[in-house]
PDB file of C-alpha atoms in Angstrom:
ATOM      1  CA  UNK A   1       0.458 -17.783 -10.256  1.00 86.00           C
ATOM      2  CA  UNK A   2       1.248 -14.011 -10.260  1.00 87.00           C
ATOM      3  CA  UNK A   3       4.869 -12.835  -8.895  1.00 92.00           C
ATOM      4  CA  UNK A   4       5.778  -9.098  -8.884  1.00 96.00           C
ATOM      5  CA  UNK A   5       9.885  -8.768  -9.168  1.00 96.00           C
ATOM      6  CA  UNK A   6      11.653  -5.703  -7.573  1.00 97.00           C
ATOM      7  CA  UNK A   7      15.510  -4.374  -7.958  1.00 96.00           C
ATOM      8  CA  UNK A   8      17.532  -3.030  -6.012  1.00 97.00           C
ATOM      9  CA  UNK A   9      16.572  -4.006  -3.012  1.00 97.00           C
ATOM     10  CA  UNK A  10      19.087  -1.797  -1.283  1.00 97.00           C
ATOM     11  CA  UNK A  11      20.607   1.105  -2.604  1.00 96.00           C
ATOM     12  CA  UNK A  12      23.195   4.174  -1.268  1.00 98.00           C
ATOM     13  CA  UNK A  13      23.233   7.206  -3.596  1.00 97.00           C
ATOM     14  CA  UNK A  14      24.969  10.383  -3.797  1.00 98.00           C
ATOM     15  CA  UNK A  15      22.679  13.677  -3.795  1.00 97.00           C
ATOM     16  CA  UNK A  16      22.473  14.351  -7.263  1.00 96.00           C
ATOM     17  CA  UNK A  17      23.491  11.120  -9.209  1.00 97.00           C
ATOM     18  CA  UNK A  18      20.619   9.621 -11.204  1.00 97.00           C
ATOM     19  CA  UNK A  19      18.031   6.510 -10.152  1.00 97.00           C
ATOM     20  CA  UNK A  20      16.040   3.956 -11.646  1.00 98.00           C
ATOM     21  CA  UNK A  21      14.182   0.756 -10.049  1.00 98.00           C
ATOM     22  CA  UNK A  22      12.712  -2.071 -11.865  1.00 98.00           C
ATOM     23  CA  UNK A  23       9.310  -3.594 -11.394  1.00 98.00           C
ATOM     24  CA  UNK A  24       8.148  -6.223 -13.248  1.00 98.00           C
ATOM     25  CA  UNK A  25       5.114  -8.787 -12.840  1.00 97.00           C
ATOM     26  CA  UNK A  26       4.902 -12.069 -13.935  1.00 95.00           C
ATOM     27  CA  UNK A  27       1.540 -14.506 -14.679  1.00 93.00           C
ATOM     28  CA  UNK A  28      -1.207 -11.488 -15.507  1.00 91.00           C
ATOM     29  CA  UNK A  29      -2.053  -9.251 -18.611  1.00 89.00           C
ATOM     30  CA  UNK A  30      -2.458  -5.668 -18.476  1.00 91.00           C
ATOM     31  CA  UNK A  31      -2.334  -5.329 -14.220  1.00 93.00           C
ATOM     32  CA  UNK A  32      -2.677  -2.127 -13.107  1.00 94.00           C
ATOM     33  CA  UNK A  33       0.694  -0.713 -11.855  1.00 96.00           C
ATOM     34  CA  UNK A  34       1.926   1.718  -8.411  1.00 96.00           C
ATOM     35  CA  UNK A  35       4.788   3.468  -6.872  1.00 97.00           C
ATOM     36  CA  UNK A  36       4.552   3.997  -3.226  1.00 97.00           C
ATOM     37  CA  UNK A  37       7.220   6.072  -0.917  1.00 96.00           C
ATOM     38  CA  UNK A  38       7.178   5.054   2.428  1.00 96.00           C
ATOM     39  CA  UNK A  39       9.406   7.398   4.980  1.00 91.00           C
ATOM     40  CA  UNK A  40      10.445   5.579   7.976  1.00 87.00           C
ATOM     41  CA  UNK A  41       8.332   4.921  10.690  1.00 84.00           C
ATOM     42  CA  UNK A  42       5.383   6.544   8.041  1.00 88.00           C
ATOM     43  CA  UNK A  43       2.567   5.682   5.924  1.00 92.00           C
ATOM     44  CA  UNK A  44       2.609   4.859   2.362  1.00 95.00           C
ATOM     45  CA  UNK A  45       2.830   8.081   0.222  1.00 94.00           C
ATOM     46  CA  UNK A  46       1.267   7.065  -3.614  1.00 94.00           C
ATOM     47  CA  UNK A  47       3.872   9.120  -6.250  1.00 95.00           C
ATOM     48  CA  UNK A  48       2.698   7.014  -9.662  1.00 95.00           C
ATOM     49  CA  UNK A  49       0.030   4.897 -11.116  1.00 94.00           C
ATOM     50  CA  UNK A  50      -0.548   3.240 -14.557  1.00 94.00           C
ATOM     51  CA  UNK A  51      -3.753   1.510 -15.967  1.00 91.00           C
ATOM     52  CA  UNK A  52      -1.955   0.479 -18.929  1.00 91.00           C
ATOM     53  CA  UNK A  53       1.425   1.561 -21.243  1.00 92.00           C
ATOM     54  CA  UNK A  54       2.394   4.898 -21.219  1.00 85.00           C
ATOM     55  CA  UNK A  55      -0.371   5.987 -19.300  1.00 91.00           C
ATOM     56  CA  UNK A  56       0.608   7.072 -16.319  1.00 91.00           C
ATOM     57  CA  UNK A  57      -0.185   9.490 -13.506  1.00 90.00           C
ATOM     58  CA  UNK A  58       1.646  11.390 -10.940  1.00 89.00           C
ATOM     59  CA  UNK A  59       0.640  12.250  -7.928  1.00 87.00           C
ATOM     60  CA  UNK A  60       3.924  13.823  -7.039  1.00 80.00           C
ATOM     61  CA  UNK A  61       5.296  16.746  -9.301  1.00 62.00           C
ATOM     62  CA  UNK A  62       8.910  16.396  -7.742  1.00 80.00           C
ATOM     63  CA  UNK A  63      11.962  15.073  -9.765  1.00 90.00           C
ATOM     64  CA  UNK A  64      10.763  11.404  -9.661  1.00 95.00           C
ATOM     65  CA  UNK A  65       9.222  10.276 -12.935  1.00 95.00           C
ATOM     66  CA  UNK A  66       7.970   6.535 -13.881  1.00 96.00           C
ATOM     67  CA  UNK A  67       7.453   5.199 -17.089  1.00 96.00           C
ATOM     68  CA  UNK A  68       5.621   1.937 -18.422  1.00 96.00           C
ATOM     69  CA  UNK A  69       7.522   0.570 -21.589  1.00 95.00           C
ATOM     70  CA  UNK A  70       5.796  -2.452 -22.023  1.00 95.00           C
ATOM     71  CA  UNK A  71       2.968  -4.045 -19.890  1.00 95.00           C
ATOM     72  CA  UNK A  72       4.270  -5.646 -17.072  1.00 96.00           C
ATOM     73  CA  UNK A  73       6.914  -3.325 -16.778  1.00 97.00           C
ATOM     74  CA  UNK A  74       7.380  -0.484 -14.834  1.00 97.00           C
ATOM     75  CA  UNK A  75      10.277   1.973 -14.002  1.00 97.00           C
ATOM     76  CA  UNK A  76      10.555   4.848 -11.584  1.00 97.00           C
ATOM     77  CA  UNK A  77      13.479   7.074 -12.326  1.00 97.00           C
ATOM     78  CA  UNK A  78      15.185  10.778 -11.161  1.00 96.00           C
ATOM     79  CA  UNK A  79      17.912  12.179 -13.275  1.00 96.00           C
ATOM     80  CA  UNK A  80      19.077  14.188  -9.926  1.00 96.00           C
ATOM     81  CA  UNK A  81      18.559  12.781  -6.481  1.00 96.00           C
ATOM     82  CA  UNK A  82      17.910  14.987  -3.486  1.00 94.00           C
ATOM     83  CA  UNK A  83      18.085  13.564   0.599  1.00 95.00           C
ATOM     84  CA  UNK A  84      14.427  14.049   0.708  1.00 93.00           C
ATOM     85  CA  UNK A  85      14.453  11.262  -1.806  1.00 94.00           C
ATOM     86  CA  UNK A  86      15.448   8.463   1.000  1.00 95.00           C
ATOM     87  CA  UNK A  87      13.231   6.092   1.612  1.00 96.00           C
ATOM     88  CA  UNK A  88      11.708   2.481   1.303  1.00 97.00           C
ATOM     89  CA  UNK A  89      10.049   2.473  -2.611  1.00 98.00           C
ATOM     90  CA  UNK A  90       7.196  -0.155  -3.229  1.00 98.00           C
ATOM     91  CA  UNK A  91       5.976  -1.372  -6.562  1.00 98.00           C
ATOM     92  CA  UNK A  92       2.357  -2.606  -6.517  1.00 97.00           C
ATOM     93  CA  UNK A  93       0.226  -4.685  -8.850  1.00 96.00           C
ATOM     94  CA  UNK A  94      -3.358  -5.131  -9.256  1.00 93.00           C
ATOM     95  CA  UNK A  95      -5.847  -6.504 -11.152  1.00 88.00           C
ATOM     96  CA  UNK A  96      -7.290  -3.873 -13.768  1.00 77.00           C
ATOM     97  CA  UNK A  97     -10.704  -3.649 -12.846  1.00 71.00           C
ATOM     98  CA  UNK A  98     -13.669  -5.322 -10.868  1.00 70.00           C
ATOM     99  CA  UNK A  99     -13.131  -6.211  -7.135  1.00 66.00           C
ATOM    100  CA  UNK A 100      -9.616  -7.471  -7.555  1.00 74.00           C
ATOM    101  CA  UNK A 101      -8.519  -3.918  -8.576  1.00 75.00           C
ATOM    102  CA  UNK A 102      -8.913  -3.534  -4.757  1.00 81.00           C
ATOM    103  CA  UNK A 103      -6.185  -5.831  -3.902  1.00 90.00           C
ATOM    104  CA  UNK A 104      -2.628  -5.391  -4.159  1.00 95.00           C
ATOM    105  CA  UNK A 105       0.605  -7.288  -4.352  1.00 96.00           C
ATOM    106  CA  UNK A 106       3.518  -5.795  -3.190  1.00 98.00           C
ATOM    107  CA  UNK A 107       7.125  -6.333  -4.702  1.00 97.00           C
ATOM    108  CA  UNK A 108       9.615  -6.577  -1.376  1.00 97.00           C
ATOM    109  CA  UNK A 109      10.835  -3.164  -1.887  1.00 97.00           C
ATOM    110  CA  UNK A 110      13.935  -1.002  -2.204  1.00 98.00           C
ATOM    111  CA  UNK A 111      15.283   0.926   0.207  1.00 97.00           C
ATOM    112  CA  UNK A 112      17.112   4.327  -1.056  1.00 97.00           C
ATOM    113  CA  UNK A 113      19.501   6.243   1.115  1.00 97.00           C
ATOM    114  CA  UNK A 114      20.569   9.020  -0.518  1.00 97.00           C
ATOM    115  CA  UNK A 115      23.722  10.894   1.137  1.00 96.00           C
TER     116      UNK A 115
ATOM    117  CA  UNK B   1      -9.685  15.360  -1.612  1.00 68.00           C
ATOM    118  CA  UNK B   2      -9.697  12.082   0.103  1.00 77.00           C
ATOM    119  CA  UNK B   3      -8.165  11.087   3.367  1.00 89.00           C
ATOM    120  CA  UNK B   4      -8.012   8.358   5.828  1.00 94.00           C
ATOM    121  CA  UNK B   5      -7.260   8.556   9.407  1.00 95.00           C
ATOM    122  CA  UNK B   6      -6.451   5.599  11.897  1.00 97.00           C
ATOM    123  CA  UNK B   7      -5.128   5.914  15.608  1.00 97.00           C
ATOM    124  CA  UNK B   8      -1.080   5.714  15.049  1.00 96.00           C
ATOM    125  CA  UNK B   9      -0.600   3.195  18.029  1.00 97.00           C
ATOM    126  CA  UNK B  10      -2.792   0.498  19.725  1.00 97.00           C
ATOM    127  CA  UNK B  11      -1.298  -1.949  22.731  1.00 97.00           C
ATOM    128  CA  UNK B  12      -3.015  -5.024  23.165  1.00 97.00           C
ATOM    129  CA  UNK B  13      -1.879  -8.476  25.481  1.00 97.00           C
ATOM    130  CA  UNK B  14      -1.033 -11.323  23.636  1.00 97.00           C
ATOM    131  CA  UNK B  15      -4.267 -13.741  23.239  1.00 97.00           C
ATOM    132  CA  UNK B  16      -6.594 -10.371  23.665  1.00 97.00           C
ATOM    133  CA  UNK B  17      -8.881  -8.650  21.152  1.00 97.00           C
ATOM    134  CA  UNK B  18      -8.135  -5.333  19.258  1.00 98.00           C
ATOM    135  CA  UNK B  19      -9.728  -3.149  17.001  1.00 98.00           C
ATOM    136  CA  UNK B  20      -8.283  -0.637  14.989  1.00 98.00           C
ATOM    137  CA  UNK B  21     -10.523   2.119  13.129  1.00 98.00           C
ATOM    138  CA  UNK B  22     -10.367   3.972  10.371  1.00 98.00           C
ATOM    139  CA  UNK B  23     -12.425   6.207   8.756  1.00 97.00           C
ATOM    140  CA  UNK B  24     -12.256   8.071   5.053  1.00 95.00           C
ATOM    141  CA  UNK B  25     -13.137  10.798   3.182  1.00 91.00           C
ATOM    142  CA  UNK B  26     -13.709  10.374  -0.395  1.00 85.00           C
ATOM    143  CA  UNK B  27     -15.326  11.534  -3.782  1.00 79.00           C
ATOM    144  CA  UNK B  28     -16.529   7.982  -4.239  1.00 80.00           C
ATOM    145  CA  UNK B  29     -16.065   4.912  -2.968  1.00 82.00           C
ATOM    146  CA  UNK B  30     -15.326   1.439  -4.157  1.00 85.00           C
ATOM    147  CA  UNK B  31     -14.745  -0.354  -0.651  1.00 88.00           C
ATOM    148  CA  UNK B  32     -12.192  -0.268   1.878  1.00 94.00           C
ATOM    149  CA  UNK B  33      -9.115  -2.223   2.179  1.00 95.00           C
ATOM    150  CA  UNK B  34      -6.602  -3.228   4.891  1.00 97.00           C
ATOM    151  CA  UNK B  35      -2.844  -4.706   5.062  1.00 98.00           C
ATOM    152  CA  UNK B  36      -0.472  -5.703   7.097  1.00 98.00           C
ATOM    153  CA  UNK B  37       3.452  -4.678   7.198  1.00 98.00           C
ATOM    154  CA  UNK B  38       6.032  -6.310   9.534  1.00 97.00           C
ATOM    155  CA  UNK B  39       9.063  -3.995  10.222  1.00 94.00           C
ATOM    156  CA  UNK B  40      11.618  -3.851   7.072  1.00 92.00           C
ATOM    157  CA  UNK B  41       8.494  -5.775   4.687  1.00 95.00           C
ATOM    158  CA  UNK B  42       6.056  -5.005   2.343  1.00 97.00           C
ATOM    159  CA  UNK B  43       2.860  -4.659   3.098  1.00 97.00           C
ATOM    160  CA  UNK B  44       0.404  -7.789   2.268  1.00 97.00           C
ATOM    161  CA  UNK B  45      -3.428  -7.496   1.663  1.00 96.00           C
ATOM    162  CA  UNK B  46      -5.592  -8.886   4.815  1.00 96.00           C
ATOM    163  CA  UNK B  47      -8.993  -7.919   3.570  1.00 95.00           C
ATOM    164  CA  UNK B  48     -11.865  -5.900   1.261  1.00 93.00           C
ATOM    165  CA  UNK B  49     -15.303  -4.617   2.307  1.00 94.00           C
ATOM    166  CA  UNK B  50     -17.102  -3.171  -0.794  1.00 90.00           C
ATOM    167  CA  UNK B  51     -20.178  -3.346   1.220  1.00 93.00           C
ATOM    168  CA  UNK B  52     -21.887  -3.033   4.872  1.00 96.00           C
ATOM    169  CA  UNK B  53     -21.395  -5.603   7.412  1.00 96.00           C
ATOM    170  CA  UNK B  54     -18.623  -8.234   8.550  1.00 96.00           C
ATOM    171  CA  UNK B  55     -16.373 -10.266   7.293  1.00 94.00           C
ATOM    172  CA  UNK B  56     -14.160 -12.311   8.873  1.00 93.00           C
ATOM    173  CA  UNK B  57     -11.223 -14.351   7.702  1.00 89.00           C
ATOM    174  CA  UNK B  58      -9.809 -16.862  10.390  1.00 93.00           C
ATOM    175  CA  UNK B  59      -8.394 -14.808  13.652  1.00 96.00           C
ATOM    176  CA  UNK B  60      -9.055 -10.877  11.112  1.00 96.00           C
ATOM    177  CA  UNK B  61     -12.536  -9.974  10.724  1.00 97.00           C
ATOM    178  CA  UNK B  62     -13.117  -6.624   8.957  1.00 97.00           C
ATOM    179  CA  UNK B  63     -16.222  -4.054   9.402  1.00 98.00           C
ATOM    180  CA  UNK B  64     -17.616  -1.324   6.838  1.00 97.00           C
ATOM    181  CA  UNK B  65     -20.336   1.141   7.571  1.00 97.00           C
ATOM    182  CA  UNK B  66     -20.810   3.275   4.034  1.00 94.00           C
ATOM    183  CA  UNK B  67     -23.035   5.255   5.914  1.00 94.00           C
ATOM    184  CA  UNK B  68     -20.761   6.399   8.543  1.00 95.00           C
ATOM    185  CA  UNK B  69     -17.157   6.350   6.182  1.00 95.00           C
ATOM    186  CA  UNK B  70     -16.279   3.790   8.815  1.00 96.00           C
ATOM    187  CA  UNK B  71     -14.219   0.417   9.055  1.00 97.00           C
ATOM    188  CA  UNK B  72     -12.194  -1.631  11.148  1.00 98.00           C
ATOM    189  CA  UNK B  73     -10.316  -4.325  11.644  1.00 98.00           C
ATOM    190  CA  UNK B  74     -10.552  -6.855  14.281  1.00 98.00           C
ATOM    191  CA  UNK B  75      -7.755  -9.179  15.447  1.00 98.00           C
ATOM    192  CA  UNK B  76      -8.769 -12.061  17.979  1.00 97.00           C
ATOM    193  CA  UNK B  77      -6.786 -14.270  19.844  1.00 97.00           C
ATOM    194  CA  UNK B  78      -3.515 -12.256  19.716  1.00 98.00           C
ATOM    195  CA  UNK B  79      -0.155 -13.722  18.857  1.00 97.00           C
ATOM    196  CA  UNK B  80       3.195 -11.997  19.182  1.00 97.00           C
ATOM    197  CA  UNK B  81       3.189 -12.162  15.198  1.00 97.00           C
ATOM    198  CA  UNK B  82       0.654  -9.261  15.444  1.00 98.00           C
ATOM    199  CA  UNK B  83       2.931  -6.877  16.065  1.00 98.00           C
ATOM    200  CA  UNK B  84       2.822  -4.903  13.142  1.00 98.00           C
ATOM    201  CA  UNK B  85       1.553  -2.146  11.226  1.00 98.00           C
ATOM    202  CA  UNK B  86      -2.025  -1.967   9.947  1.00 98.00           C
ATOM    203  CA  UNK B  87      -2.925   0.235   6.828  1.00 98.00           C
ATOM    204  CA  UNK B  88      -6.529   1.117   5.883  1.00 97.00           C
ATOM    205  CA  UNK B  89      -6.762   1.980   2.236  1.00 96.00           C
ATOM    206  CA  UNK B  90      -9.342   3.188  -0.607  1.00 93.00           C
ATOM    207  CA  UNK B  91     -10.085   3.396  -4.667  1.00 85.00           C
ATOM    208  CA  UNK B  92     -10.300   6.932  -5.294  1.00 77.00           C
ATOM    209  CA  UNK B  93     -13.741   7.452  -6.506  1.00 66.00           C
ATOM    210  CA  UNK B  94     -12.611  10.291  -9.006  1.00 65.00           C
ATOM    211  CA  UNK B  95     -10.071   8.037 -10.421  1.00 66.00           C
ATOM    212  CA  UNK B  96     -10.876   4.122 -10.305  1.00 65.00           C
ATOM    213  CA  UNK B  97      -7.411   3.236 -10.352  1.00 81.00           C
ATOM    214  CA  UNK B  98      -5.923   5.312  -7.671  1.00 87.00           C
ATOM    215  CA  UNK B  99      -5.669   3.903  -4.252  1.00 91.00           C
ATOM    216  CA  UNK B 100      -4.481   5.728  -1.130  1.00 92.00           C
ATOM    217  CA  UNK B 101      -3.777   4.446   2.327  1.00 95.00           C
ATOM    218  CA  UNK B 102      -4.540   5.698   5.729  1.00 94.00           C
ATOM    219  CA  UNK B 103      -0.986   6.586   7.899  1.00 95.00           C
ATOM    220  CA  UNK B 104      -0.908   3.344   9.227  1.00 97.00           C
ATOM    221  CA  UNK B 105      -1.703   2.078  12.899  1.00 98.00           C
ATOM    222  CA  UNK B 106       1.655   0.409  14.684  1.00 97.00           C
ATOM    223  CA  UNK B 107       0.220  -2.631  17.130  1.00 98.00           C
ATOM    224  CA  UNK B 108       2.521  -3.756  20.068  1.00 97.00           C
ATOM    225  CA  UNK B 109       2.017  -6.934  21.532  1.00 97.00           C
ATOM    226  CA  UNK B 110       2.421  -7.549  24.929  1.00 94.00           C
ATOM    227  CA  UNK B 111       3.091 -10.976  26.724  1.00 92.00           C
TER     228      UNK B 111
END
């Protein structure tokens, strides 16, 4: 069976220190890959996707950037945190095409507070 | 662009019937999707509609109407557990891969 892995699950930063979280799946070649921000009390705001390594888009040209080193790996990073940064990060997996590209797994999450 | 929007609270009584909407906007379409998130979790997948009609999944049932951009979700026989939010979400039809959700629909439960 598939299992998606996510660290930290809690985090308290300092505005302006660096970040990286860790996603990795188990059980599944080449899943499709996602970064959701998720304000409190707020929907789920897509900032990356990846169909594959080292391809990856962003839908949010801020100081976040993610990056896919090998398949079932994937890291979201900021070399400078701002406040605006807080929030509860999901990783995501899917399938990579067909109907189960419609379905996705959730890792539990990390919650940044940046002060 | 594409957007989704879904009424941001619904109160129901416990053992009732509620339905939450949401309708899209979209390039393309490659069905519509819903989840469930319990305060502090991560959202888990409830159910797909690629095409018209029903379907139903023990107490959930989920509706699409391509024609109208339409869906919802239906939860019978209403348990405290319920309480929760509910997330519509699509493929982006200009990029397969991309999926976006709806801002989310909170559900209180009462007794």
């Amino acid at each position: 069976s598939q299992t998606i892995h996510q660290w930290p699950a809690t985090l308290v930063q300092p505005v302006g220190s660096p970040l990286s979280l860790e996603c990795t799946v188990e059980g599944t070649s080449n899943p499709n890959l996602y970064w959701y921000r998720q304000a409190a009390g707020r929907g789920l705001q897509l900032l990356f996707y990846s169909i594959g390594i080292d391809q990856i888009s962003s839908e949010v040209p801020q100081n976040l950037s993610a990056s896919r080193p090998q398949d079932r790996q994937f890291i979201l990073s900021s070399k400078k945190l701002l406040l605006s940064d807080s929030g509860f990060y999901l990783c995501a997996w899917s399938m990579g095409q067909n109907s189960g590209a419609n379905v996705l797994t959730f890792g539990a999450g990390s919650r940044l507070t940046v002060l | 662009g594409q957007s989704l929007e879904q009424p941001s609270e619904v109160t129901a009584v416990e053992g009732a019937i509620v339905q939450i909407n949401c309708t899209y906007q979209t390039s393309g379409f490659y069905g519509l999707s819903w989840y469930q998130q319990h305060d502090g979790g991560a959202p888990t997948f409830l159910s797909y509609n690629a095409l018209d009609g029903l379907e139903e999944t023990g107490r959930f049932s989920s509706f699409l109407s391509r024609s109208d951009s339409y869906g919802y979700l239906l939860l019978q026989e209403l348990q405290m557990k319920d309480s929760a939010s509910y997330f519509c979400a699509v493929r982006d039809g200009g990029s397969a891969s991309k999926i976006i959700f709806g801002s989310g629909t909170r559900l209180s439960i009462r007794p």
